[in-house]
Amino acid sequence: MAAEWLSEKLKLLRELLDKLGLDENGRLVLGDVPMIVTDREFIALMQKVAEEVLGEGGAATIMYRAGYVSAYSFSEAHAKLFGISGFDILKKYLELAGVRGWWSKHEIVELSEEPLRVVVRFWHTVAEEWGDAGRPVCHMWRGGLAGILKYIAESMGKKVEIRVRETACIAKGDEYCEMVAEEVKG
């Protein structure tokens, strides 16, 4: 089972590497999206420093919003690059984010179109870089999941807002991080 899982991850990594390239200016790109390779500690450090400057709430807001805006536009790029739509965008996004190092494994626990609701669990996430923070810290991915689902909802003609709660987090001692995303009709 572990060998099969690793084989699937390697297949996804090859798919990602096949889509990566350099543009005319020598920038790393995935399709038309400029990319960067960095370590997980840097991502955690950005949020920790933001907390020092802005407090936990201010940093959480910035990380959530950055994740949201980035994932919304990257979802559109994924849809075009891979010729996919609907929840296939979410599935592809999560698969490729996993091989890009955000987590080692994820599981979609619940997926509903009406009402729009998604529950996802993530193992070995960037939250590991926090150690025991005693609280959820995955604000960027809460926002990211909201952005992905907002893009999907709009592509289905739905006018809803998306709310995402982190119900479990490795940084507070849980086995995995879990996000619950659902529509808020407004």
Short mmCIF file of N, CA and C in Angstrom, two decimals:
data_model
loop_
_atom_site.label_atom_id
_atom_site.label_comp_id
_atom_site.label_asym_id
_atom_site.label_seq_id
_atom_site.Cartn_x
_atom_site.Cartn_y
_atom_site.Cartn_z
N MET A 1 0.82 -1.19 0.00
CA MET A 1 0.00 0.00 0.00
C MET A 1 0.87 1.26 0.00
N ALA A 2 1.92 1.29 0.84
CA ALA A 2 2.80 2.46 0.90
C ALA A 2 3.54 2.64 -0.41
N ALA A 3 3.95 1.53 -1.03
CA ALA A 3 4.67 1.61 -2.31
C ALA A 3 3.74 2.14 -3.40
N GLU A 4 2.49 1.74 -3.38
CA GLU A 4 1.51 2.23 -4.35
C GLU A 4 1.26 3.73 -4.18
N TRP A 5 1.15 4.17 -2.92
CA TRP A 5 0.94 5.59 -2.62
C TRP A 5 2.14 6.41 -3.10
N LEU A 6 3.34 5.93 -2.80
CA LEU A 6 4.54 6.65 -3.22
C LEU A 6 4.66 6.68 -4.74
N SER A 7 4.29 5.59 -5.39
CA SER A 7 4.32 5.55 -6.85
C SER A 7 3.37 6.59 -7.45
N GLU A 8 2.18 6.75 -6.85
CA GLU A 8 1.22 7.75 -7.31
C GLU A 8 1.77 9.16 -7.10
N LYS A 9 2.41 9.39 -5.96
CA LYS A 9 3.02 10.71 -5.69
C LYS A 9 4.12 11.01 -6.71
N LEU A 10 4.92 10.03 -7.06
CA LEU A 10 5.98 10.23 -8.05
C LEU A 10 5.39 10.53 -9.43
N LYS A 11 4.28 9.88 -9.75
CA LYS A 11 3.59 10.16 -11.01
C LYS A 11 3.11 11.61 -11.05
N LEU A 12 2.54 12.08 -9.94
CA LEU A 12 2.08 13.47 -9.86
C LEU A 12 3.26 14.44 -9.95
N LEU A 13 4.37 14.09 -9.32
CA LEU A 13 5.55 14.95 -9.39
C LEU A 13 6.06 15.05 -10.82
N ARG A 14 6.07 13.93 -11.53
CA ARG A 14 6.49 13.96 -12.94
C ARG A 14 5.54 14.82 -13.78
N GLU A 15 4.23 14.71 -13.50
CA GLU A 15 3.25 15.54 -14.22
C GLU A 15 3.52 17.02 -13.96
N LEU A 16 3.80 17.35 -12.71
CA LEU A 16 4.11 18.73 -12.36
C LEU A 16 5.40 19.19 -13.05
N LEU A 17 6.43 18.37 -12.98
CA LEU A 17 7.70 18.74 -13.59
C LEU A 17 7.57 18.91 -15.11
N ASP A 18 6.72 18.09 -15.73
CA ASP A 18 6.49 18.22 -17.18
C ASP A 18 5.84 19.55 -17.54
N LYS A 19 5.07 20.12 -16.60
CA LYS A 19 4.38 21.39 -16.86
C LYS A 19 5.22 22.60 -16.47
N LEU A 20 6.29 22.38 -15.70
CA LEU A 20 7.17 23.49 -15.31
C LEU A 20 8.10 23.83 -16.46
N GLY A 21 8.45 25.09 -16.55
CA GLY A 21 9.40 25.51 -17.58
C GLY A 21 9.98 26.85 -17.21
N LEU A 22 10.75 27.39 -18.11
CA LEU A 22 11.31 28.72 -17.95
C LEU A 22 10.72 29.60 -19.03
N ASP A 23 10.34 30.83 -18.66
CA ASP A 23 9.81 31.75 -19.67
C ASP A 23 10.97 32.46 -20.37
N GLU A 24 10.63 33.37 -21.26
CA GLU A 24 11.65 34.07 -22.05
C GLU A 24 12.60 34.91 -21.20
N ASN A 25 12.20 35.20 -19.96
CA ASN A 25 13.06 35.97 -19.05
C ASN A 25 13.83 35.08 -18.07
N GLY A 26 13.68 33.76 -18.22
CA GLY A 26 14.38 32.82 -17.35
C GLY A 26 13.70 32.56 -16.03
N ARG A 27 12.42 32.99 -15.89
CA ARG A 27 11.67 32.73 -14.66
C ARG A 27 11.05 31.34 -14.70
N LEU A 28 11.04 30.67 -13.56
CA LEU A 28 10.35 29.38 -13.43
C LEU A 28 8.86 29.63 -13.54
N VAL A 29 8.15 28.89 -14.39
CA VAL A 29 6.71 29.06 -14.57
C VAL A 29 6.01 27.71 -14.62
N LEU A 30 4.78 27.70 -14.16
CA LEU A 30 3.87 26.57 -14.31
C LEU A 30 2.76 27.09 -15.20
N GLY A 31 2.80 26.72 -16.46
CA GLY A 31 1.91 27.34 -17.43
C GLY A 31 2.32 28.79 -17.56
N ASP A 32 1.41 29.70 -17.24
CA ASP A 32 1.70 31.14 -17.27
C ASP A 32 2.00 31.72 -15.89
N VAL A 33 2.02 30.88 -14.86
CA VAL A 33 2.15 31.37 -13.49
C VAL A 33 3.61 31.30 -13.04
N PRO A 34 4.22 32.45 -12.73
CA PRO A 34 5.58 32.44 -12.19
C PRO A 34 5.61 31.71 -10.84
N MET A 35 6.62 30.89 -10.66
CA MET A 35 6.72 30.06 -9.46
C MET A 35 8.03 30.37 -8.73
N ILE A 36 8.13 29.86 -7.51
CA ILE A 36 9.35 29.96 -6.73
C ILE A 36 9.49 28.68 -5.91
N VAL A 37 10.70 28.25 -5.71
CA VAL A 37 10.97 27.09 -4.87
C VAL A 37 11.58 27.62 -3.58
N THR A 38 10.98 27.25 -2.46
CA THR A 38 11.49 27.70 -1.16
C THR A 38 11.29 26.58 -0.15
N ASP A 39 11.81 26.77 1.06
CA ASP A 39 11.65 25.75 2.09
C ASP A 39 10.45 26.06 2.97
N ARG A 40 9.94 25.03 3.63
CA ARG A 40 8.75 25.16 4.47
C ARG A 40 9.00 26.06 5.67
N GLU A 41 10.20 26.04 6.20
CA GLU A 41 10.52 26.89 7.35
C GLU A 41 10.33 28.37 7.01
N PHE A 42 10.66 28.76 5.77
CA PHE A 42 10.49 30.15 5.35
C PHE A 42 9.02 30.55 5.39
N ILE A 43 8.14 29.67 4.94
CA ILE A 43 6.70 29.97 4.95
C ILE A 43 6.22 30.17 6.39
N ALA A 44 6.62 29.25 7.29
CA ALA A 44 6.23 29.39 8.69
C ALA A 44 6.84 30.65 9.30
N LEU A 45 8.08 30.96 8.95
CA LEU A 45 8.75 32.14 9.49
C LEU A 45 8.06 33.43 9.05
N MET A 46 7.58 33.48 7.81
CA MET A 46 6.85 34.67 7.36
C MET A 46 5.65 34.94 8.28
N GLN A 47 4.91 33.90 8.61
CA GLN A 47 3.74 34.08 9.46
C GLN A 47 4.15 34.42 10.89
N LYS A 48 5.20 33.79 11.40
CA LYS A 48 5.65 34.09 12.77
C LYS A 48 6.10 35.54 12.89
N VAL A 49 6.83 36.04 11.90
CA VAL A 49 7.26 37.43 11.93
C VAL A 49 6.06 38.37 11.79
N ALA A 50 5.11 38.01 10.94
CA ALA A 50 3.89 38.82 10.82
C ALA A 50 3.16 38.88 12.16
N GLU A 51 3.15 37.78 12.91
CA GLU A 51 2.52 37.79 14.24
C GLU A 51 3.26 38.71 15.20
N GLU A 52 4.59 38.73 15.11
CA GLU A 52 5.37 39.62 15.98
C GLU A 52 5.01 41.08 15.71
N VAL A 53 4.83 41.42 14.45
CA VAL A 53 4.57 42.80 14.06
C VAL A 53 3.11 43.17 14.21
N LEU A 54 2.20 42.28 13.78
CA LEU A 54 0.78 42.61 13.69
C LEU A 54 -0.10 41.94 14.74
N GLY A 55 0.45 41.03 15.50
CA GLY A 55 -0.35 40.22 16.43
C GLY A 55 -0.95 39.03 15.69
N GLU A 56 -1.43 38.06 16.46
CA GLU A 56 -1.97 36.83 15.86
C GLU A 56 -3.12 37.12 14.91
N GLY A 57 -4.04 37.97 15.31
CA GLY A 57 -5.22 38.25 14.48
C GLY A 57 -4.85 38.94 13.18
N GLY A 58 -3.97 39.93 13.24
CA GLY A 58 -3.55 40.63 12.03
C GLY A 58 -2.81 39.71 11.07
N ALA A 59 -1.92 38.89 11.62
CA ALA A 59 -1.18 37.94 10.78
C ALA A 59 -2.13 36.91 10.16
N ALA A 60 -3.08 36.42 10.96
CA ALA A 60 -4.05 35.44 10.44
C ALA A 60 -4.84 36.02 9.29
N THR A 61 -5.25 37.28 9.41
CA THR A 61 -6.02 37.94 8.35
C THR A 61 -5.20 38.07 7.08
N ILE A 62 -3.95 38.49 7.21
CA ILE A 62 -3.09 38.66 6.03
C ILE A 62 -2.81 37.31 5.37
N MET A 63 -2.48 36.30 6.15
CA MET A 63 -2.17 34.98 5.58
C MET A 63 -3.41 34.38 4.90
N TYR A 64 -4.57 34.53 5.54
CA TYR A 64 -5.82 34.03 4.96
C TYR A 64 -6.08 34.71 3.61
N ARG A 65 -5.99 36.04 3.61
CA ARG A 65 -6.30 36.80 2.40
C ARG A 65 -5.30 36.49 1.28
N ALA A 66 -4.02 36.37 1.63
CA ALA A 66 -3.01 36.03 0.62
C ALA A 66 -3.29 34.64 0.04
N GLY A 67 -3.63 33.69 0.90
CA GLY A 67 -3.96 32.35 0.43
C GLY A 67 -5.18 32.36 -0.47
N TYR A 68 -6.19 33.13 -0.08
CA TYR A 68 -7.43 33.22 -0.85
C TYR A 68 -7.18 33.78 -2.25
N VAL A 69 -6.56 34.93 -2.33
CA VAL A 69 -6.34 35.59 -3.63
C VAL A 69 -5.45 34.73 -4.52
N SER A 70 -4.39 34.18 -3.95
CA SER A 70 -3.47 33.35 -4.73
C SER A 70 -4.17 32.10 -5.25
N ALA A 71 -4.89 31.40 -4.39
CA ALA A 71 -5.54 30.15 -4.79
C ALA A 71 -6.66 30.39 -5.80
N TYR A 72 -7.37 31.50 -5.66
CA TYR A 72 -8.43 31.81 -6.62
C TYR A 72 -7.83 31.93 -8.03
N SER A 73 -6.79 32.73 -8.18
CA SER A 73 -6.20 32.93 -9.51
C SER A 73 -5.47 31.68 -9.99
N PHE A 74 -4.85 30.94 -9.07
CA PHE A 74 -4.15 29.72 -9.45
C PHE A 74 -5.14 28.63 -9.87
N SER A 75 -6.34 28.65 -9.29
CA SER A 75 -7.40 27.72 -9.70
C SER A 75 -7.79 27.95 -11.15
N GLU A 76 -7.90 29.22 -11.51
CA GLU A 76 -8.20 29.56 -12.90
C GLU A 76 -7.08 29.06 -13.82
N ALA A 77 -5.84 29.23 -13.40
CA ALA A 77 -4.70 28.76 -14.19
C ALA A 77 -4.71 27.23 -14.31
N HIS A 78 -5.02 26.53 -13.20
CA HIS A 78 -5.11 25.06 -13.23
C HIS A 78 -6.20 24.61 -14.20
N ALA A 79 -7.35 25.28 -14.15
CA ALA A 79 -8.47 24.90 -15.03
C ALA A 79 -8.02 24.96 -16.49
N LYS A 80 -7.32 26.03 -16.86
CA LYS A 80 -6.85 26.18 -18.25
C LYS A 80 -5.72 25.21 -18.56
N LEU A 81 -4.73 25.13 -17.69
CA LEU A 81 -3.54 24.32 -17.94
C LEU A 81 -3.88 22.84 -18.08
N PHE A 82 -4.79 22.35 -17.24
CA PHE A 82 -5.12 20.92 -17.25
C PHE A 82 -6.44 20.60 -17.94
N GLY A 83 -7.17 21.62 -18.41
CA GLY A 83 -8.44 21.39 -19.08
C GLY A 83 -9.47 20.74 -18.18
N ILE A 84 -9.60 21.26 -16.96
CA ILE A 84 -10.51 20.66 -15.98
C ILE A 84 -11.50 21.70 -15.47
N SER A 85 -12.55 21.22 -14.80
CA SER A 85 -13.55 22.12 -14.23
C SER A 85 -14.13 21.48 -12.97
N GLY A 86 -15.00 22.23 -12.29
CA GLY A 86 -15.68 21.73 -11.10
C GLY A 86 -14.72 21.26 -10.02
N PHE A 87 -15.13 20.21 -9.31
CA PHE A 87 -14.31 19.69 -8.22
C PHE A 87 -13.01 19.06 -8.69
N ASP A 88 -12.87 18.80 -10.00
CA ASP A 88 -11.59 18.31 -10.50
C ASP A 88 -10.49 19.36 -10.29
N ILE A 89 -10.87 20.64 -10.29
CA ILE A 89 -9.90 21.71 -10.01
C ILE A 89 -9.39 21.56 -8.59
N LEU A 90 -10.29 21.37 -7.64
CA LEU A 90 -9.89 21.17 -6.24
C LEU A 90 -8.98 19.96 -6.11
N LYS A 91 -9.38 18.86 -6.69
CA LYS A 91 -8.60 17.62 -6.57
C LYS A 91 -7.20 17.79 -7.15
N LYS A 92 -7.09 18.40 -8.34
CA LYS A 92 -5.78 18.61 -8.97
C LYS A 92 -4.95 19.57 -8.14
N TYR A 93 -5.57 20.65 -7.67
CA TYR A 93 -4.86 21.64 -6.86
C TYR A 93 -4.26 20.97 -5.63
N LEU A 94 -5.07 20.19 -4.91
CA LEU A 94 -4.59 19.54 -3.69
C LEU A 94 -3.50 18.52 -3.99
N GLU A 95 -3.65 17.76 -5.06
CA GLU A 95 -2.62 16.79 -5.44
C GLU A 95 -1.29 17.48 -5.72
N LEU A 96 -1.33 18.53 -6.53
CA LEU A 96 -0.09 19.20 -6.92
C LEU A 96 0.51 20.00 -5.76
N ALA A 97 -0.32 20.57 -4.89
CA ALA A 97 0.22 21.26 -3.71
C ALA A 97 0.94 20.26 -2.81
N GLY A 98 0.42 19.04 -2.77
CA GLY A 98 1.07 18.00 -1.97
C GLY A 98 2.46 17.67 -2.49
N VAL A 99 2.61 17.54 -3.79
CA VAL A 99 3.95 17.23 -4.32
C VAL A 99 4.84 18.47 -4.34
N ARG A 100 4.25 19.66 -4.18
CA ARG A 100 5.05 20.88 -4.06
C ARG A 100 5.53 21.09 -2.63
N GLY A 101 5.13 20.22 -1.69
CA GLY A 101 5.69 20.26 -0.34
C GLY A 101 4.81 20.82 0.75
N TRP A 102 3.57 21.21 0.45
CA TRP A 102 2.71 21.78 1.48
C TRP A 102 2.26 20.72 2.47
N TRP A 103 2.11 19.47 2.03
CA TRP A 103 1.75 18.33 2.89
C TRP A 103 2.19 17.07 2.16
N SER A 104 2.20 15.97 2.90
CA SER A 104 2.60 14.71 2.25
C SER A 104 1.38 13.95 1.74
N LYS A 105 0.29 14.06 2.46
CA LYS A 105 -0.91 13.29 2.10
C LYS A 105 -2.13 14.13 2.46
N HIS A 106 -3.16 13.99 1.64
CA HIS A 106 -4.44 14.64 1.98
C HIS A 106 -5.56 13.66 1.68
N GLU A 107 -6.70 13.90 2.32
CA GLU A 107 -7.89 13.08 2.09
C GLU A 107 -9.10 14.01 2.05
N ILE A 108 -9.87 13.90 0.99
CA ILE A 108 -11.13 14.63 0.94
C ILE A 108 -12.16 13.75 1.66
N VAL A 109 -12.56 14.20 2.83
CA VAL A 109 -13.46 13.43 3.70
C VAL A 109 -14.91 13.61 3.26
N GLU A 110 -15.23 14.82 2.81
CA GLU A 110 -16.60 15.14 2.38
C GLU A 110 -16.53 16.09 1.20
N LEU A 111 -17.41 15.88 0.24
CA LEU A 111 -17.47 16.72 -0.95
C LEU A 111 -18.92 16.81 -1.39
N SER A 112 -19.50 18.00 -1.29
CA SER A 112 -20.90 18.18 -1.63
C SER A 112 -21.05 19.44 -2.48
N GLU A 113 -21.81 19.31 -3.56
CA GLU A 113 -22.06 20.46 -4.43
C GLU A 113 -23.24 21.30 -3.94
N GLU A 114 -24.23 20.65 -3.34
CA GLU A 114 -25.43 21.37 -2.89
C GLU A 114 -25.86 20.85 -1.52
N PRO A 115 -25.62 21.58 -0.46
CA PRO A 115 -24.90 22.85 -0.45
C PRO A 115 -23.40 22.60 -0.62
N LEU A 116 -22.69 23.60 -1.08
CA LEU A 116 -21.26 23.49 -1.31
C LEU A 116 -20.56 23.31 0.05
N ARG A 117 -19.93 22.15 0.21
CA ARG A 117 -19.25 21.83 1.46
C ARG A 117 -18.14 20.84 1.16
N VAL A 118 -16.97 21.11 1.73
CA VAL A 118 -15.81 20.25 1.55
C VAL A 118 -15.10 20.12 2.89
N VAL A 119 -14.72 18.90 3.23
CA VAL A 119 -13.90 18.65 4.42
C VAL A 119 -12.65 17.93 3.93
N VAL A 120 -11.48 18.50 4.26
CA VAL A 120 -10.21 17.93 3.80
C VAL A 120 -9.27 17.77 5.00
N ARG A 121 -8.58 16.64 5.04
CA ARG A 121 -7.54 16.40 6.06
C ARG A 121 -6.18 16.38 5.36
N PHE A 122 -5.18 16.92 6.08
CA PHE A 122 -3.82 17.00 5.56
C PHE A 122 -2.84 16.47 6.60
N TRP A 123 -1.90 15.63 6.17
CA TRP A 123 -0.88 15.09 7.05
C TRP A 123 0.48 15.67 6.67
N HIS A 124 1.33 15.82 7.67
CA HIS A 124 2.71 16.31 7.49
C HIS A 124 2.72 17.64 6.75
N THR A 125 1.99 18.61 7.29
CA THR A 125 1.85 19.92 6.67
C THR A 125 2.95 20.87 7.14
N VAL A 126 2.92 22.07 6.59
CA VAL A 126 3.82 23.13 7.02
C VAL A 126 3.62 23.44 8.51
N ALA A 127 2.48 23.09 9.06
CA ALA A 127 2.24 23.31 10.50
C ALA A 127 3.26 22.57 11.36
N GLU A 128 3.90 21.53 10.84
CA GLU A 128 4.95 20.84 11.58
C GLU A 128 6.10 21.78 11.92
N GLU A 129 6.34 22.76 11.06
CA GLU A 129 7.43 23.71 11.27
C GLU A 129 7.17 24.62 12.47
N TRP A 130 5.96 24.63 12.98
CA TRP A 130 5.61 25.45 14.13
C TRP A 130 5.95 24.78 15.44
N GLY A 131 6.07 23.45 15.44
CA GLY A 131 6.18 22.75 16.70
C GLY A 131 4.84 22.82 17.42
N ASP A 132 4.87 22.83 18.75
CA ASP A 132 3.63 22.86 19.52
C ASP A 132 3.23 24.30 19.80
N ALA A 133 2.45 24.87 18.92
CA ALA A 133 1.97 26.25 19.08
C ALA A 133 0.73 26.30 19.97
N GLY A 134 0.07 25.16 20.16
CA GLY A 134 -1.13 25.11 20.99
C GLY A 134 -2.37 25.71 20.34
N ARG A 135 -2.31 25.96 19.04
CA ARG A 135 -3.44 26.58 18.34
C ARG A 135 -3.32 26.29 16.85
N PRO A 136 -4.43 26.41 16.12
CA PRO A 136 -4.37 26.25 14.66
C PRO A 136 -3.57 27.39 14.04
N VAL A 137 -2.78 27.08 13.00
CA VAL A 137 -1.93 28.09 12.37
C VAL A 137 -2.05 28.12 10.85
N CYS A 138 -2.88 27.29 10.27
CA CYS A 138 -2.92 27.13 8.81
C CYS A 138 -3.83 28.16 8.14
N HIS A 139 -3.63 29.42 8.46
CA HIS A 139 -4.49 30.49 7.93
C HIS A 139 -4.34 30.63 6.42
N MET A 140 -3.13 30.46 5.90
CA MET A 140 -2.93 30.59 4.46
C MET A 140 -3.73 29.52 3.71
N TRP A 141 -3.78 28.30 4.26
CA TRP A 141 -4.53 27.24 3.58
C TRP A 141 -6.02 27.31 3.84
N ARG A 142 -6.43 27.90 4.94
CA ARG A 142 -7.87 28.18 5.10
C ARG A 142 -8.30 29.12 3.98
N GLY A 143 -7.52 30.18 3.79
CA GLY A 143 -7.81 31.12 2.71
C GLY A 143 -7.69 30.47 1.34
N GLY A 144 -6.66 29.63 1.18
CA GLY A 144 -6.47 28.95 -0.09
C GLY A 144 -7.66 28.08 -0.47
N LEU A 145 -8.15 27.32 0.49
CA LEU A 145 -9.31 26.46 0.22
C LEU A 145 -10.54 27.31 -0.09
N ALA A 146 -10.69 28.42 0.61
CA ALA A 146 -11.82 29.33 0.31
C ALA A 146 -11.71 29.88 -1.10
N GLY A 147 -10.50 30.26 -1.51
CA GLY A 147 -10.31 30.79 -2.86
C GLY A 147 -10.58 29.77 -3.94
N ILE A 148 -10.12 28.55 -3.73
CA ILE A 148 -10.37 27.47 -4.70
C ILE A 148 -11.87 27.25 -4.85
N LEU A 149 -12.56 27.12 -3.72
CA LEU A 149 -14.00 26.84 -3.76
C LEU A 149 -14.80 28.03 -4.30
N LYS A 150 -14.36 29.24 -4.02
CA LYS A 150 -15.04 30.42 -4.58
C LYS A 150 -14.93 30.38 -6.11
N TYR A 151 -13.74 30.06 -6.64
CA TYR A 151 -13.57 29.97 -8.08
C TYR A 151 -14.48 28.88 -8.66
N ILE A 152 -14.50 27.72 -8.02
CA ILE A 152 -15.34 26.61 -8.49
C ILE A 152 -16.81 27.02 -8.45
N ALA A 153 -17.25 27.62 -7.35
CA ALA A 153 -18.66 28.04 -7.21
C ALA A 153 -19.03 29.01 -8.33
N GLU A 154 -18.20 30.00 -8.57
CA GLU A 154 -18.49 30.98 -9.62
C GLU A 154 -18.51 30.32 -11.00
N SER A 155 -17.63 29.36 -11.22
CA SER A 155 -17.62 28.68 -12.53
C SER A 155 -18.87 27.83 -12.71
N MET A 156 -19.57 27.49 -11.61
CA MET A 156 -20.82 26.74 -11.67
C MET A 156 -22.02 27.69 -11.66
N GLY A 157 -21.75 29.00 -11.63
CA GLY A 157 -22.83 29.98 -11.63
C GLY A 157 -23.41 30.27 -10.25
N LYS A 158 -22.74 29.81 -9.19
CA LYS A 158 -23.23 30.06 -7.83
C LYS A 158 -22.64 31.35 -7.30
N LYS A 159 -23.47 32.14 -6.66
CA LYS A 159 -23.03 33.38 -6.02
C LYS A 159 -23.09 33.17 -4.50
N VAL A 160 -22.00 32.68 -3.94
CA VAL A 160 -21.93 32.41 -2.51
C VAL A 160 -20.58 32.88 -1.97
N GLU A 161 -20.54 33.10 -0.69
CA GLU A 161 -19.28 33.31 0.00
C GLU A 161 -18.88 31.97 0.62
N ILE A 162 -17.61 31.79 0.83
CA ILE A 162 -17.10 30.54 1.39
C ILE A 162 -16.46 30.83 2.75
N ARG A 163 -16.82 30.04 3.73
CA ARG A 163 -16.22 30.13 5.06
C ARG A 163 -15.43 28.84 5.30
N VAL A 164 -14.20 28.98 5.82
CA VAL A 164 -13.37 27.81 6.10
C VAL A 164 -12.91 27.87 7.56
N ARG A 165 -13.14 26.78 8.26
CA ARG A 165 -12.69 26.64 9.66
C ARG A 165 -11.64 25.53 9.71
N GLU A 166 -10.63 25.75 10.53
CA GLU A 166 -9.63 24.70 10.76
C GLU A 166 -10.04 23.99 12.04
N THR A 167 -10.52 22.76 11.91
CA THR A 167 -11.05 22.03 13.05
C THR A 167 -10.02 21.14 13.73
N ALA A 168 -8.87 20.94 13.09
CA ALA A 168 -7.76 20.20 13.68
C ALA A 168 -6.48 20.78 13.08
N CYS A 169 -5.41 20.79 13.87
CA CYS A 169 -4.13 21.31 13.37
C CYS A 169 -2.97 20.60 14.07
N ILE A 170 -2.00 20.21 13.29
CA ILE A 170 -0.80 19.57 13.82
C ILE A 170 -0.11 20.48 14.84
N ALA A 171 -0.15 21.80 14.61
CA ALA A 171 0.51 22.75 15.51
C ALA A 171 -0.16 22.84 16.88
N LYS A 172 -1.34 22.26 17.02
CA LYS A 172 -1.96 22.22 18.36
C LYS A 172 -2.02 20.79 18.90
N GLY A 173 -1.25 19.91 18.25
CA GLY A 173 -1.11 18.55 18.76
C GLY A 173 -1.98 17.51 18.08
N ASP A 174 -2.77 17.90 17.09
CA ASP A 174 -3.60 16.93 16.39
C ASP A 174 -2.75 16.11 15.42
N GLU A 175 -3.26 14.96 15.03
CA GLU A 175 -2.56 14.05 14.11
C GLU A 175 -2.47 14.62 12.70
N TYR A 176 -3.43 15.45 12.35
CA TYR A 176 -3.50 16.04 11.01
C TYR A 176 -4.15 17.41 11.12
N CYS A 177 -4.10 18.15 10.02
CA CYS A 177 -4.84 19.41 9.93
C CYS A 177 -6.13 19.10 9.17
N GLU A 178 -7.22 19.70 9.59
CA GLU A 178 -8.50 19.47 8.92
C GLU A 178 -9.18 20.81 8.69
N MET A 179 -9.65 20.98 7.46
CA MET A 179 -10.37 22.19 7.07
C MET A 179 -11.80 21.82 6.70
N VAL A 180 -12.74 22.61 7.19
CA VAL A 180 -14.15 22.46 6.82
C VAL A 180 -14.53 23.74 6.08
N ALA A 181 -14.86 23.58 4.81
CA ALA A 181 -15.23 24.71 3.95
C ALA A 181 -16.69 24.57 3.57
N GLU A 182 -17.43 25.67 3.68
CA GLU A 182 -18.84 25.61 3.31
C GLU A 182 -19.33 26.96 2.83
N GLU A 183 -20.36 26.88 2.01
CA GLU A 183 -20.93 28.11 1.46
C GLU A 183 -21.71 28.86 2.53
N VAL A 184 -21.67 30.17 2.40
CA VAL A 184 -22.46 31.06 3.22
C VAL A 184 -23.28 31.87 2.25
N LYS A 185 -24.55 31.58 2.18
CA LYS A 185 -25.40 32.31 1.21
C LYS A 185 -25.58 33.74 1.68
N GLY A 186 -25.43 34.65 0.74
CA GLY A 186 -25.51 36.03 1.16
C GLY A 186 -26.12 36.93 0.21
#
